[in-house]
Every structure is written in structure tokens, then in C-alpha cells.
mmCIF file of C-alpha atoms in Angstrom:
data_model
loop_
_atom_site.group_PDB
_atom_site.id
_atom_site.type_symbol
_atom_site.label_atom_id
_atom_site.label_comp_id
_atom_site.label_asym_id
_atom_site.label_seq_id
_atom_site.Cartn_x
_atom_site.Cartn_y
_atom_site.Cartn_z
ATOM 1 C CA UNK S 1 59.280 52.783 103.274
ATOM 2 C CA UNK S 2 62.034 51.497 105.584
ATOM 3 C CA UNK S 3 63.502 49.515 102.702
ATOM 4 C CA UNK S 4 63.500 52.591 100.490
ATOM 5 C CA UNK S 5 65.308 54.623 103.137
ATOM 6 C CA UNK S 6 67.950 51.919 103.496
ATOM 7 C CA UNK S 7 68.466 51.804 99.727
ATOM 8 C CA UNK S 8 68.454 55.599 99.343
ATOM 9 C CA UNK S 9 72.242 56.176 99.448
ATOM 10 C CA UNK S 10 72.856 53.497 96.847
ATOM 11 C CA UNK S 11 70.134 54.813 94.565
ATOM 12 C CA UNK S 12 71.409 58.348 95.033
ATOM 13 C CA UNK S 13 74.977 57.568 93.995
ATOM 14 C CA UNK S 14 74.064 55.303 91.098
ATOM 15 C CA UNK S 15 71.462 57.710 89.686
ATOM 16 C CA UNK S 16 73.881 60.603 89.973
ATOM 17 C CA UNK S 17 76.593 58.722 88.105
ATOM 18 C CA UNK S 18 74.281 57.700 85.292
ATOM 19 C CA UNK S 19 72.453 61.021 85.049
ATOM 20 C CA UNK S 20 75.436 62.599 83.293
ATOM 21 C CA UNK S 21 74.886 60.262 80.351
ATOM 22 C CA UNK S 22 71.088 60.214 80.366
ATOM 23 C CA UNK S 23 70.241 63.867 80.949
ATOM 24 C CA UNK S 24 70.666 66.252 78.037
ATOM 25 C CA UNK S 25 71.700 69.656 79.241
ATOM 26 C CA UNK S 26 71.306 72.754 77.127
ATOM 27 C CA UNK S 27 74.557 74.488 76.228
ATOM 28 C CA UNK S 28 73.221 78.025 76.550
ATOM 29 C CA UNK S 29 72.025 77.602 80.127
ATOM 30 C CA UNK S 30 75.154 75.731 81.185
ATOM 31 C CA UNK S 31 77.155 78.736 79.975
ATOM 32 C CA UNK S 32 74.784 81.014 81.891
ATOM 33 C CA UNK S 33 75.283 78.899 85.028
ATOM 34 C CA UNK S 34 79.056 79.319 84.719
ATOM 35 C CA UNK S 35 78.686 83.053 84.097
ATOM 36 C CA UNK S 36 76.392 83.423 87.130
ATOM 37 C CA UNK S 37 78.916 81.742 89.430
ATOM 38 C CA UNK S 38 81.724 83.924 88.101
ATOM 39 C CA UNK S 39 79.571 86.938 88.859
ATOM 40 C CA UNK S 40 79.019 85.617 92.396
ATOM 41 C CA UNK S 41 82.786 85.322 92.887
ATOM 42 C CA UNK S 42 83.058 88.890 91.585
ATOM 43 C CA UNK S 43 80.481 90.054 94.160
ATOM 44 C CA UNK S 44 82.561 88.470 96.916
ATOM 45 C CA UNK S 45 85.719 90.049 95.511
ATOM 46 C CA UNK S 46 84.095 93.471 95.737
ATOM 47 C CA UNK S 47 82.504 93.084 99.170
ATOM 48 C CA UNK S 48 85.127 91.042 101.017
ATOM 49 C CA UNK S 49 88.096 92.535 99.204
ATOM 50 C CA UNK S 50 87.296 96.062 100.388
ATOM 51 C CA UNK S 51 86.492 97.512 96.959
ATOM 52 C CA UNK S 52 82.995 98.638 97.967
ATOM 53 C CA UNK S 53 83.791 101.834 99.809
ATOM 54 C CA UNK S 54 81.335 103.044 102.448
ATOM 55 C CA UNK S 55 78.474 104.734 100.568
ATOM 56 C CA UNK S 56 78.295 107.464 103.212
ATOM 57 C CA UNK S 57 81.701 108.873 102.286
ATOM 58 C CA UNK S 58 83.172 110.504 99.222
ATOM 59 C CA UNK S 59 83.999 107.934 96.569
ATOM 60 C CA UNK S 60 86.959 107.770 94.242
ATOM 61 C CA UNK S 61 86.666 106.813 90.576
ATOM 62 C CA UNK S 62 87.540 103.249 91.581
ATOM 63 C CA UNK S 63 84.834 103.316 94.248
ATOM 64 C CA UNK S 64 82.180 104.392 91.762
ATOM 65 C CA UNK S 65 83.405 101.689 89.360
ATOM 66 C CA UNK S 66 83.139 99.023 92.054
ATOM 67 C CA UNK S 67 79.529 99.946 92.858
ATOM 68 C CA UNK S 68 78.775 99.984 89.117
ATOM 69 C CA UNK S 69 80.118 96.439 88.679
ATOM 70 C CA UNK S 70 78.263 95.347 91.822
ATOM 71 C CA UNK S 71 74.989 96.445 90.213
ATOM 72 C CA UNK S 72 75.645 94.410 87.064
ATOM 73 C CA UNK S 73 76.664 91.267 88.976
ATOM 74 C CA UNK S 74 73.881 91.478 91.568
ATOM 75 C CA UNK S 75 71.495 89.392 89.426
ATOM 76 C CA UNK S 76 73.712 86.296 89.650
ATOM 77 C CA UNK S 77 72.000 84.602 92.611
ATOM 78 C CA UNK S 78 68.535 85.204 91.162
ATOM 79 C CA UNK S 79 69.632 83.824 87.794
ATOM 80 C CA UNK S 80 71.071 80.701 89.424
ATOM 81 C CA UNK S 81 67.728 79.907 91.069
ATOM 82 C CA UNK S 82 65.764 80.789 87.915
ATOM 83 C CA UNK S 83 67.724 78.077 86.101
ATOM 84 C CA UNK S 84 66.682 75.573 88.768
ATOM 85 C CA UNK S 85 63.030 76.473 88.290
ATOM 86 C CA UNK S 86 63.320 76.364 84.503
ATOM 87 C CA UNK S 87 64.631 72.793 84.518
ATOM 88 C CA UNK S 88 62.944 71.660 87.740
ATOM 89 C CA UNK S 89 59.448 71.734 86.309
ATOM 90 C CA UNK S 90 58.733 69.935 83.039
ATOM 91 C CA UNK S 91 56.510 71.237 80.302
ATOM 92 C CA UNK S 92 54.002 68.394 80.617
ATOM 93 C CA UNK S 93 51.844 67.764 83.660
ATOM 94 C CA UNK S 94 52.453 64.574 85.587
ATOM 95 C CA UNK S 95 49.625 61.974 85.651
ATOM 96 C CA UNK S 96 47.332 62.285 88.632
ATOM 97 C CA UNK S 97 47.924 58.650 89.538
ATOM 98 C CA UNK S 98 51.683 58.937 89.604
ATOM 99 C CA UNK S 99 53.146 58.567 93.100
ATOM 100 C CA UNK S 100 56.525 60.117 93.815
ATOM 101 C CA UNK S 101 58.694 57.874 96.001
ATOM 102 C CA UNK S 102 60.765 59.209 98.863
ATOM 103 C CA UNK S 103 63.967 58.152 97.080
ATOM 104 C CA UNK S 104 63.187 60.563 94.252
ATOM 105 C CA UNK S 105 62.025 63.337 96.559
ATOM 106 C CA UNK S 106 65.152 63.323 98.725
ATOM 107 C CA UNK S 107 67.771 62.426 96.107
ATOM 108 C CA UNK S 108 68.623 66.013 95.177
ATOM 109 C CA UNK S 109 68.484 67.235 98.793
ATOM 110 C CA UNK S 110 70.780 64.523 100.120
ATOM 111 C CA UNK S 111 73.250 64.945 97.274
ATOM 112 C CA UNK S 112 73.523 68.701 97.909
ATOM 113 C CA UNK S 113 73.759 68.194 101.678
ATOM 114 C CA UNK S 114 76.619 65.694 101.264
ATOM 115 C CA UNK S 115 78.500 68.176 99.081
ATOM 116 C CA UNK S 116 77.934 71.032 101.556
ATOM 117 C CA UNK S 117 78.889 68.896 104.557
ATOM 118 C CA UNK S 118 82.025 67.568 102.839
ATOM 119 C CA UNK S 119 83.524 70.990 102.169
ATOM 120 C CA UNK S 120 82.409 72.461 105.491
ATOM 121 C CA UNK S 121 84.061 69.685 107.518
ATOM 122 C CA UNK S 122 87.115 68.889 105.377
ATOM 123 C CA UNK S 123 88.254 72.491 104.918
ATOM 124 C CA UNK S 124 87.551 73.182 108.605
ATOM 125 C CA UNK S 125 89.634 70.193 109.740
ATOM 126 C CA UNK S 126 92.435 71.209 107.376
ATOM 127 C CA UNK S 127 92.588 74.701 108.878
ATOM 128 C CA UNK S 128 92.677 73.281 112.404
ATOM 129 C CA UNK S 129 95.466 70.835 111.494
ATOM 130 C CA UNK S 130 97.696 73.531 109.971
ATOM 131 C CA UNK S 131 97.004 75.867 112.894
ATOM 132 C CA UNK S 132 95.087 78.604 111.094
ATOM 133 C CA UNK S 133 91.935 77.942 113.133
ATOM 134 C CA UNK S 134 91.846 77.430 116.884
ATOM 135 C CA UNK S 135 89.573 74.768 118.275
ATOM 136 C CA UNK S 136 86.339 75.999 119.816
ATOM 137 C CA UNK S 137 82.992 74.290 120.122
ATOM 138 C CA UNK S 138 81.002 76.907 118.206
ATOM 139 C CA UNK S 139 83.282 76.645 115.184
ATOM 140 C CA UNK S 140 83.073 72.853 115.268
ATOM 141 C CA UNK S 141 79.273 73.071 115.316
ATOM 142 C CA UNK S 142 79.411 75.383 112.305
ATOM 143 C CA UNK S 143 81.515 72.820 110.438
ATOM 144 C CA UNK S 144 79.376 69.810 111.370
ATOM 145 C CA UNK S 145 75.975 71.514 111.073
ATOM 146 C CA UNK S 146 76.489 73.881 108.111
ATOM 147 C CA UNK S 147 72.796 74.077 107.240
ATOM 148 C CA UNK S 148 71.420 74.789 110.716
ATOM 149 C CA UNK S 149 74.131 77.365 111.451
ATOM 150 C CA UNK S 150 73.839 78.927 107.982
ATOM 151 C CA UNK S 151 77.541 78.425 107.336
ATOM 152 C CA UNK S 152 76.512 78.995 103.730
ATOM 153 C CA UNK S 153 73.298 81.042 103.621
ATOM 154 C CA UNK S 154 72.675 80.136 99.965
ATOM 155 C CA UNK S 155 73.018 76.406 100.644
ATOM 156 C CA UNK S 156 70.596 76.608 103.576
ATOM 157 C CA UNK S 157 67.965 78.451 101.534
ATOM 158 C CA UNK S 158 68.453 76.191 98.520
ATOM 159 C CA UNK S 159 68.212 72.978 100.537
ATOM 160 C CA UNK S 160 64.909 74.160 101.990
ATOM 161 C CA UNK S 161 63.798 74.891 98.430
ATOM 162 C CA UNK S 162 64.651 71.351 97.312
ATOM 163 C CA UNK S 163 62.392 69.945 100.026
ATOM 164 C CA UNK S 164 59.530 72.075 98.693
ATOM 165 C CA UNK S 165 60.163 71.309 95.022
ATOM 166 C CA UNK S 166 57.864 68.238 94.840
ATOM 167 C CA UNK S 167 54.955 70.296 96.204
ATOM 168 C CA UNK S 168 55.748 73.223 93.921
ATOM 169 C CA UNK S 169 56.013 70.948 90.885
ATOM 170 C CA UNK S 170 52.747 69.150 91.629
ATOM 171 C CA UNK S 171 50.857 72.386 92.245
ATOM 172 C CA UNK S 172 52.307 74.127 89.186
ATOM 173 C CA UNK S 173 51.445 71.209 86.888
ATOM 174 C CA UNK S 174 47.796 71.277 87.962
ATOM 175 C CA UNK S 175 47.097 74.997 87.795
ATOM 176 C CA UNK S 176 45.965 77.068 84.866
ATOM 177 C CA UNK S 177 47.942 80.005 83.565
ATOM 178 C CA UNK S 178 45.758 82.726 85.135
ATOM 179 C CA UNK S 179 45.944 81.102 88.565
ATOM 180 C CA UNK S 180 49.732 80.903 88.347
ATOM 181 C CA UNK S 181 49.925 84.519 87.245
ATOM 182 C CA UNK S 182 47.737 85.557 90.177
ATOM 183 C CA UNK S 183 49.879 83.746 92.720
ATOM 184 C CA UNK S 184 53.120 85.041 91.234
ATOM 185 C CA UNK S 185 51.681 88.555 91.141
ATOM 186 C CA UNK S 186 50.731 88.446 94.816
ATOM 187 C CA UNK S 187 54.127 87.045 95.786
ATOM 188 C CA UNK S 188 55.836 89.758 93.747
ATOM 189 C CA UNK S 189 53.844 92.460 95.537
ATOM 190 C CA UNK S 190 54.659 91.072 98.981
ATOM 191 C CA UNK S 191 58.300 90.071 98.525
ATOM 192 C CA UNK S 192 59.535 92.682 96.049
ATOM 193 C CA UNK S 193 57.287 95.603 95.143
ATOM 194 C CA UNK S 194 56.477 96.476 98.773
ATOM 195 C CA UNK S 195 60.118 96.739 99.806
ATOM 196 C CA UNK S 196 60.938 98.663 96.628
ATOM 197 C CA UNK S 197 58.357 101.445 96.968
ATOM 198 C CA UNK S 198 57.884 101.791 100.740
ATOM 199 C CA UNK S 199 60.454 104.166 102.301
ATOM 200 C CA UNK S 200 61.095 101.959 105.313
ATOM 201 C CA UNK S 201 62.785 98.733 106.343
ATOM 202 C CA UNK S 202 60.142 96.006 106.527
ATOM 203 C CA UNK S 203 60.494 93.614 109.505
ATOM 204 C CA UNK S 204 60.143 90.475 107.376
ATOM 205 C CA UNK S 205 62.483 91.645 104.608
ATOM 206 C CA UNK S 206 65.684 89.581 104.433
ATOM 207 C CA UNK S 207 66.819 91.168 101.145
ATOM 208 C CA UNK S 208 66.325 87.883 99.286
ATOM 209 C CA UNK S 209 68.573 85.827 101.578
ATOM 210 C CA UNK S 210 65.843 83.304 102.380
ATOM 211 C CA UNK S 211 63.950 80.301 101.048
ATOM 212 C CA UNK S 212 60.713 82.274 100.488
ATOM 213 C CA UNK S 213 62.389 84.385 97.837
ATOM 214 C CA UNK S 214 63.937 81.268 96.307
ATOM 215 C CA UNK S 215 60.486 79.691 96.039
ATOM 216 C CA UNK S 216 59.270 82.728 94.118
ATOM 217 C CA UNK S 217 62.294 82.609 91.802
ATOM 218 C CA UNK S 218 61.813 78.882 91.257
ATOM 219 C CA UNK S 219 58.192 79.392 90.226
ATOM 220 C CA UNK S 220 59.236 82.293 88.002
ATOM 221 C CA UNK S 221 61.727 80.032 86.219
ATOM 222 C CA UNK S 222 59.001 77.415 85.747
ATOM 223 C CA UNK S 223 56.647 80.045 84.335
ATOM 224 C CA UNK S 224 59.285 81.276 81.893
ATOM 225 C CA UNK S 225 59.813 77.740 80.619
ATOM 226 C CA UNK S 226 56.139 77.041 80.022
ATOM 227 C CA UNK S 227 54.780 80.432 78.945
ATOM 228 C CA UNK S 228 57.693 82.761 78.311
ATOM 229 C CA UNK S 229 57.259 86.565 78.156
ATOM 230 C CA UNK S 230 55.347 88.020 75.224
ATOM 231 C CA UNK S 231 57.114 91.366 75.335
ATOM 232 C CA UNK S 232 60.570 89.789 75.247
ATOM 233 C CA UNK S 233 60.660 88.154 71.828
ATOM 234 C CA UNK S 234 64.385 88.365 71.066
ATOM 235 C CA UNK S 235 67.788 88.671 72.718
ATOM 236 C CA UNK S 236 68.076 92.399 72.054
ATOM 237 C CA UNK S 237 65.019 93.147 74.196
ATOM 238 C CA UNK S 238 66.197 90.718 76.864
ATOM 239 C CA UNK S 239 69.614 92.376 77.075
ATOM 240 C CA UNK S 240 67.950 95.794 77.206
ATOM 241 C CA UNK S 241 65.757 94.607 80.089
ATOM 242 C CA UNK S 242 68.873 93.488 81.939
ATOM 243 C CA UNK S 243 70.938 96.607 81.236
ATOM 244 C CA UNK S 244 68.188 99.194 81.832
ATOM 245 C CA UNK S 245 67.130 97.741 85.189
ATOM 246 C CA UNK S 246 70.741 97.385 86.287
ATOM 247 C CA UNK S 247 71.374 101.028 85.423
ATOM 248 C CA UNK S 248 68.289 101.990 87.456
ATOM 249 C CA UNK S 249 69.804 100.242 90.485
ATOM 250 C CA UNK S 250 73.065 102.107 90.029
ATOM 251 C CA UNK S 251 71.289 105.417 89.365
ATOM 252 C CA UNK S 252 69.318 105.049 92.614
ATOM 253 C CA UNK S 253 72.618 104.604 94.424
ATOM 254 C CA UNK S 254 74.129 107.702 92.821
ATOM 255 C CA UNK S 255 71.093 109.863 93.566
ATOM 256 C CA UNK S 256 70.765 108.778 97.194
ATOM 257 C CA UNK S 257 74.521 109.045 97.702
ATOM 258 C CA UNK S 258 74.548 112.619 96.379
ATOM 259 C CA UNK S 259 71.479 113.475 98.452
ATOM 260 C CA UNK S 260 73.127 112.151 101.601
ATOM 261 C CA UNK S 261 76.308 114.164 101.021
ATOM 262 C CA UNK S 262 74.181 117.307 100.678
ATOM 263 C CA UNK S 263 71.637 116.781 103.457
ATOM 264 C CA UNK S 264 72.877 113.928 105.635
ATOM 265 C CA UNK S 265 69.500 112.203 105.171
ATOM 266 C CA UNK S 266 68.533 108.653 104.082
ATOM 267 C CA UNK S 267 71.817 107.129 105.178
ATOM 268 C CA UNK S 268 70.309 103.639 105.527
ATOM 269 C CA UNK S 269 68.795 103.708 102.039
ATOM 270 C CA UNK S 270 71.814 104.629 99.902
ATOM 271 C CA UNK S 271 72.542 101.038 98.895
ATOM 272 C CA UNK S 272 68.946 99.866 99.439
ATOM 273 C CA UNK S 273 68.581 98.903 95.787
ATOM 274 C CA UNK S 274 71.391 96.376 96.088
ATOM 275 C CA UNK S 275 69.087 93.600 97.295
ATOM 276 C CA UNK S 276 68.225 90.363 95.527
ATOM 277 C CA UNK S 277 64.502 90.973 96.014
ATOM 278 C CA UNK S 278 64.620 94.586 94.829
ATOM 279 C CA UNK S 279 62.145 94.855 91.941
ATOM 280 C CA UNK S 280 64.699 96.096 89.416
ATOM 281 C CA UNK S 281 67.169 93.365 90.368
ATOM 282 C CA UNK S 282 64.434 90.791 89.788
ATOM 283 C CA UNK S 283 63.579 92.266 86.373
ATOM 284 C CA UNK S 284 67.253 92.477 85.429
ATOM 285 C CA UNK S 285 67.712 88.804 86.320
ATOM 286 C CA UNK S 286 64.813 87.845 84.055
ATOM 287 C CA UNK S 287 66.398 89.904 81.280
ATOM 288 C CA UNK S 288 69.761 88.168 81.568
ATOM 289 C CA UNK S 289 68.061 84.779 81.830
ATOM 290 C CA UNK S 290 65.990 85.351 78.680
ATOM 291 C CA UNK S 291 69.057 86.632 76.830
ATOM 292 C CA UNK S 292 70.390 83.063 76.955
ATOM 293 C CA UNK S 293 67.101 81.481 75.923
ATOM 294 C CA UNK S 294 67.140 79.817 72.518
ATOM 295 C CA UNK S 295 65.112 81.329 69.720
ATOM 296 C CA UNK S 296 62.462 78.796 68.588
ATOM 297 C CA UNK S 297 63.160 79.794 64.982
ATOM 298 C CA UNK S 298 66.745 78.658 65.399
ATOM 299 C CA UNK S 299 65.693 75.183 66.522
ATOM 300 C CA UNK S 300 66.358 73.367 69.767
ATOM 301 C CA UNK S 301 69.541 74.299 71.618
ATOM 302 C CA UNK S 302 72.506 72.005 71.222
ATOM 303 C CA UNK S 303 73.322 69.752 74.146
ATOM 304 C CA UNK S 304 76.545 70.660 75.891
ATOM 305 C CA UNK S 305 79.718 68.654 75.486
ATOM 306 C CA UNK S 306 81.450 66.746 78.295
ATOM 307 C CA UNK S 307 83.967 69.520 79.058
ATOM 308 C CA UNK S 308 81.330 72.223 79.349
ATOM 309 C CA UNK S 309 79.090 69.929 81.376
ATOM 310 C CA UNK S 310 81.945 69.104 83.755
ATOM 311 C CA UNK S 311 82.806 72.765 84.315
ATOM 312 C CA UNK S 312 79.159 73.722 84.738
ATOM 313 C CA UNK S 313 78.550 70.854 87.128
ATOM 314 C CA UNK S 314 81.328 72.159 89.367
ATOM 315 C CA UNK S 315 79.809 75.613 89.885
ATOM 316 C CA UNK S 316 78.211 74.869 93.247
ATOM 317 C CA UNK S 317 81.527 73.483 94.469
ATOM 318 C CA UNK S 318 83.166 76.783 93.526
ATOM 319 C CA UNK S 319 80.751 78.559 95.857
ATOM 320 C CA UNK S 320 81.251 76.093 98.718
ATOM 321 C CA UNK S 321 85.040 76.334 98.574
ATOM 322 C CA UNK S 322 85.707 80.044 98.262
ATOM 323 C CA UNK S 323 82.848 80.963 100.645
ATOM 324 C CA UNK S 324 83.932 78.627 103.443
ATOM 325 C CA UNK S 325 84.028 80.511 106.745
ATOM 326 C CA UNK S 326 87.815 80.099 106.944
ATOM 327 C CA UNK S 327 88.435 81.165 103.347
ATOM 328 C CA UNK S 328 85.904 83.882 102.526
ATOM 329 C CA UNK S 329 88.056 86.672 103.962
ATOM 330 C CA UNK S 330 91.409 84.924 103.496
ATOM 331 C CA UNK S 331 91.685 84.592 99.739
ATOM 332 C CA UNK S 332 91.121 88.352 99.230
ATOM 333 C CA UNK S 333 94.196 88.940 101.430
ATOM 334 C CA UNK S 334 96.208 86.409 99.411
ATOM 335 C CA UNK S 335 95.460 88.387 96.262
ATOM 336 C CA UNK S 336 95.954 91.775 98.020
ATOM 337 C CA UNK S 337 92.516 92.958 96.924
ATOM 338 C CA UNK S 338 92.435 95.824 99.427
ATOM 339 C CA UNK S 339 95.557 97.357 97.895
ATOM 340 C CA UNK S 340 94.101 97.402 94.407
ATOM 341 C CA UNK S 341 90.853 98.883 95.706
ATOM 342 C CA UNK S 342 92.866 102.080 96.113
ATOM 343 C CA UNK S 343 94.542 101.805 92.720
ATOM 344 C CA UNK S 344 93.568 103.385 89.416
ATOM 345 C CA UNK S 345 90.493 102.117 87.599
ATOM 346 C CA UNK S 346 92.436 100.165 84.901
ATOM 347 C CA UNK S 347 94.688 98.499 87.499
ATOM 348 C CA UNK S 348 91.679 97.664 89.678
ATOM 349 C CA UNK S 349 89.738 96.145 86.767
ATOM 350 C CA UNK S 350 92.708 94.073 85.589
ATOM 351 C CA UNK S 351 93.338 92.767 89.101
ATOM 352 C CA UNK S 352 89.655 91.937 89.566
ATOM 353 C CA UNK S 353 89.479 89.947 86.318
ATOM 354 C CA UNK S 354 92.663 87.997 87.078
ATOM 355 C CA UNK S 355 91.648 87.305 90.687
ATOM 356 C CA UNK S 356 88.093 86.202 89.907
ATOM 357 C CA UNK S 357 89.310 83.948 87.078
ATOM 358 C CA UNK S 358 92.025 82.435 89.296
ATOM 359 C CA UNK S 359 89.671 81.735 92.208
ATOM 360 C CA UNK S 360 87.017 80.326 89.905
ATOM 361 C CA UNK S 361 89.254 77.932 88.010
ATOM 362 C CA UNK S 362 91.207 76.750 91.061
ATOM 363 C CA UNK S 363 87.962 75.962 92.882
ATOM 364 C CA UNK S 364 86.587 74.311 89.745
ATOM 365 C CA UNK S 365 89.639 72.067 89.580
ATOM 366 C CA UNK S 366 89.251 71.076 93.236
ATOM 367 C CA UNK S 367 85.567 70.227 92.748
ATOM 368 C CA UNK S 368 86.290 68.171 89.624
ATOM 369 C CA UNK S 369 88.932 66.180 91.525
ATOM 370 C CA UNK S 370 86.479 65.618 94.391
ATOM 371 C CA UNK S 371 83.874 64.341 91.940
ATOM 372 C CA UNK S 372 86.369 61.975 90.341
ATOM 373 C CA UNK S 373 87.428 60.636 93.728
ATOM 374 C CA UNK S 374 83.819 60.112 94.755
ATOM 375 C CA UNK S 375 83.194 58.280 91.490
ATOM 376 C CA UNK S 376 86.215 56.018 91.926
ATOM 377 C CA UNK S 377 86.008 55.221 95.633
ATOM 378 C CA UNK S 378 82.316 55.575 96.464
ATOM 379 C CA UNK S 379 80.294 54.847 93.358
ATOM 380 C CA UNK S 380 82.312 51.773 92.456
ATOM 381 C CA UNK S 381 81.813 50.302 95.931
ATOM 382 C CA UNK S 382 78.110 51.115 95.882
ATOM 383 C CA UNK S 383 77.667 49.199 92.641
#
């Protein structure tokens, strides 16, 4: 075991470099991964750019539009984790005698941690050097310990998920369909249905910002890969599932907002539906996910080309860059997002599209350069 731990970094880097050639990635889901990250950037544009006006006040046409777009983009995080579950668990059960080595168990976790740590520290040091961030011990701890301090909440939850993946995979492979359905049903009741129907804030509810919800999404993605959904047999039904449930989220906002303006009641519940673990958000995410699923009658999906694979592989880097603690509220000021939040609907929409596209592609370029540098200076030395 000691030898394996010593060899782990070398195995990690070599396997990662060769995986791009060995692993066939489906074009449709790589496109969905890119779309999901663009939607996440859009969510941050709306929330951190000041476009989401306080739901307790009177909203302008632009304000209503912003909350409408927020509802349609809300599924992005759920979709991202569903993809991990879909590809994380194979269709065939692993042999009972197969032993999983620690190098394989920790490879994904260590790779993600290195990426998170790199951006947390490097961007933090850069801001201190140019004088945009004063030195203080708490900030330094946030840079150096990004997982423990939840510098990036998504990265923390996802890293915990990667540590549980071997157990989830082994258990899923050895359970029958009815048992899996029972477990998923119970988890859905506890983590989603309860918070959706009960008119109160539950003490354990973190709105989907936690590893427990990610575990449920991961298992859902695995279930969709192996069994699918009988009622969703084509893309039209999948898109309808996505659109209808998204509209329900927005409609709940409109109703509660109007009710509050009339009575002053239910202030804390106006935007309650805008949670990742809200039942209709979960169903909408499944709809969007299945809309990108290949039709068996059309044959197997084509593997993605090198350009698409490179762009898709940079999506997590996009998140780590634009959501860094020193950048998450800075780039909206660079693009003057707050000013356009008060503009007309067409001007607001045009600015949002240009800003989201600019942030996404700039961050993608930075991540691609980082990958190339790691390949040239680290991988070559490791080999």
C-alpha cells in the first residue's frame, strides 16, 4: 500500500494524459456539459450582477425577465452531476472478485483537488501581488484550504462525492432494479418532496448545496443510464418535462410574489422554488438530461472530436476561475452588469448573452493553457 501511495502522483498524471485517447466520450453529453456550465455562468451573472431584484419589491419588466431566465438555468448544477452519475457507473456489474486499488479510487479525487487548489492559490497570490487583496490570515487559509473552507461550495460537495463513488458503484452494481427504485424513492421523499410540500424551512435542508444531494443525483444518473424512463421515449417529451417543470417554478414565484404584495405574508417563501433540491427543479433537470440522450433507433452516439472534447474538458476550470472569491463579484463590475439590470429587456438580454459568452470563453482559454502547461512541464517529467 505504501508503494502504491508513492506511485500515485505518477499514475495519476500518466493515466490522465492517456485517457483522452483511450476514453470515447459521447458528443451529445459533452455538448450538454458545455451548455450546463454556460447556464451556471448565467446564474452567477444574474445573482452577482444585481439583475435578480429583491422579490419583496415591485419588479420591472427586466426584473421579471431575470427571474424567468433564472428558473430555466437553475437545472444546470443538477444536470452536471447527473452526467457524472451516468458515466460513473457502467452498464455491467463488476466481478465480485475484483479488488479496486487505492490508486484508482483516489485518482479522480486527487486530480480535481489539484485543479481546485491551483486556481485558489494562484489567483489569490496574483491579487495580493497586484494589491487588489490585502494580506490577512483568514484569506490565506481560504486560498490554501479551499475544500475545508468551502471556497467553492460545488467543489467541496463534488470532492466528497468522488470519495463515495467506489461504494456507490459497488452497491449499485449488486442491487436489483426494485431495490434501487426503493432507495431512490426514499431519498427523493427525504431530500426533495418533503421540502417541496411542507410550508416550513427544514433544519437539515441546504437547498441542494451539499454532498448528500449530489449522491442522490449521482445515483439518479446511474439509474437513467441502466434503466431509462419508460414515459420519456423521445426528445419531445423530455423537452416538455424540462419546460413544464421550469414554468411551474417560475409560476410559484409569480403567485407568491403577488400574494406577498397583497398581504405581506410568506416573505421567506417567494423564491423558495429556486432550490436545486426542489422537486420541480429535479424533474426539469431530468428532462433536459434526457433531451440530449441518443435515440437507440438512431444508433450509438458519435464520439466527440478533439476540439469539442477540449472545450468540454475545460468546463470545471471555467467554474473555478470565474467563481474565485476575488473574482466572483469583480467581473460583474468589469462588465457593468448592474447598469444593464436597470435597462430595457432587449438591452439586458443582449448584454447578458455577450457577457456570459465572454466570461465563458476567456476562462475556457485560460484552462486550456493551464492544461497544456501541465502536460508539457509536469507530465513529461513524470514519464
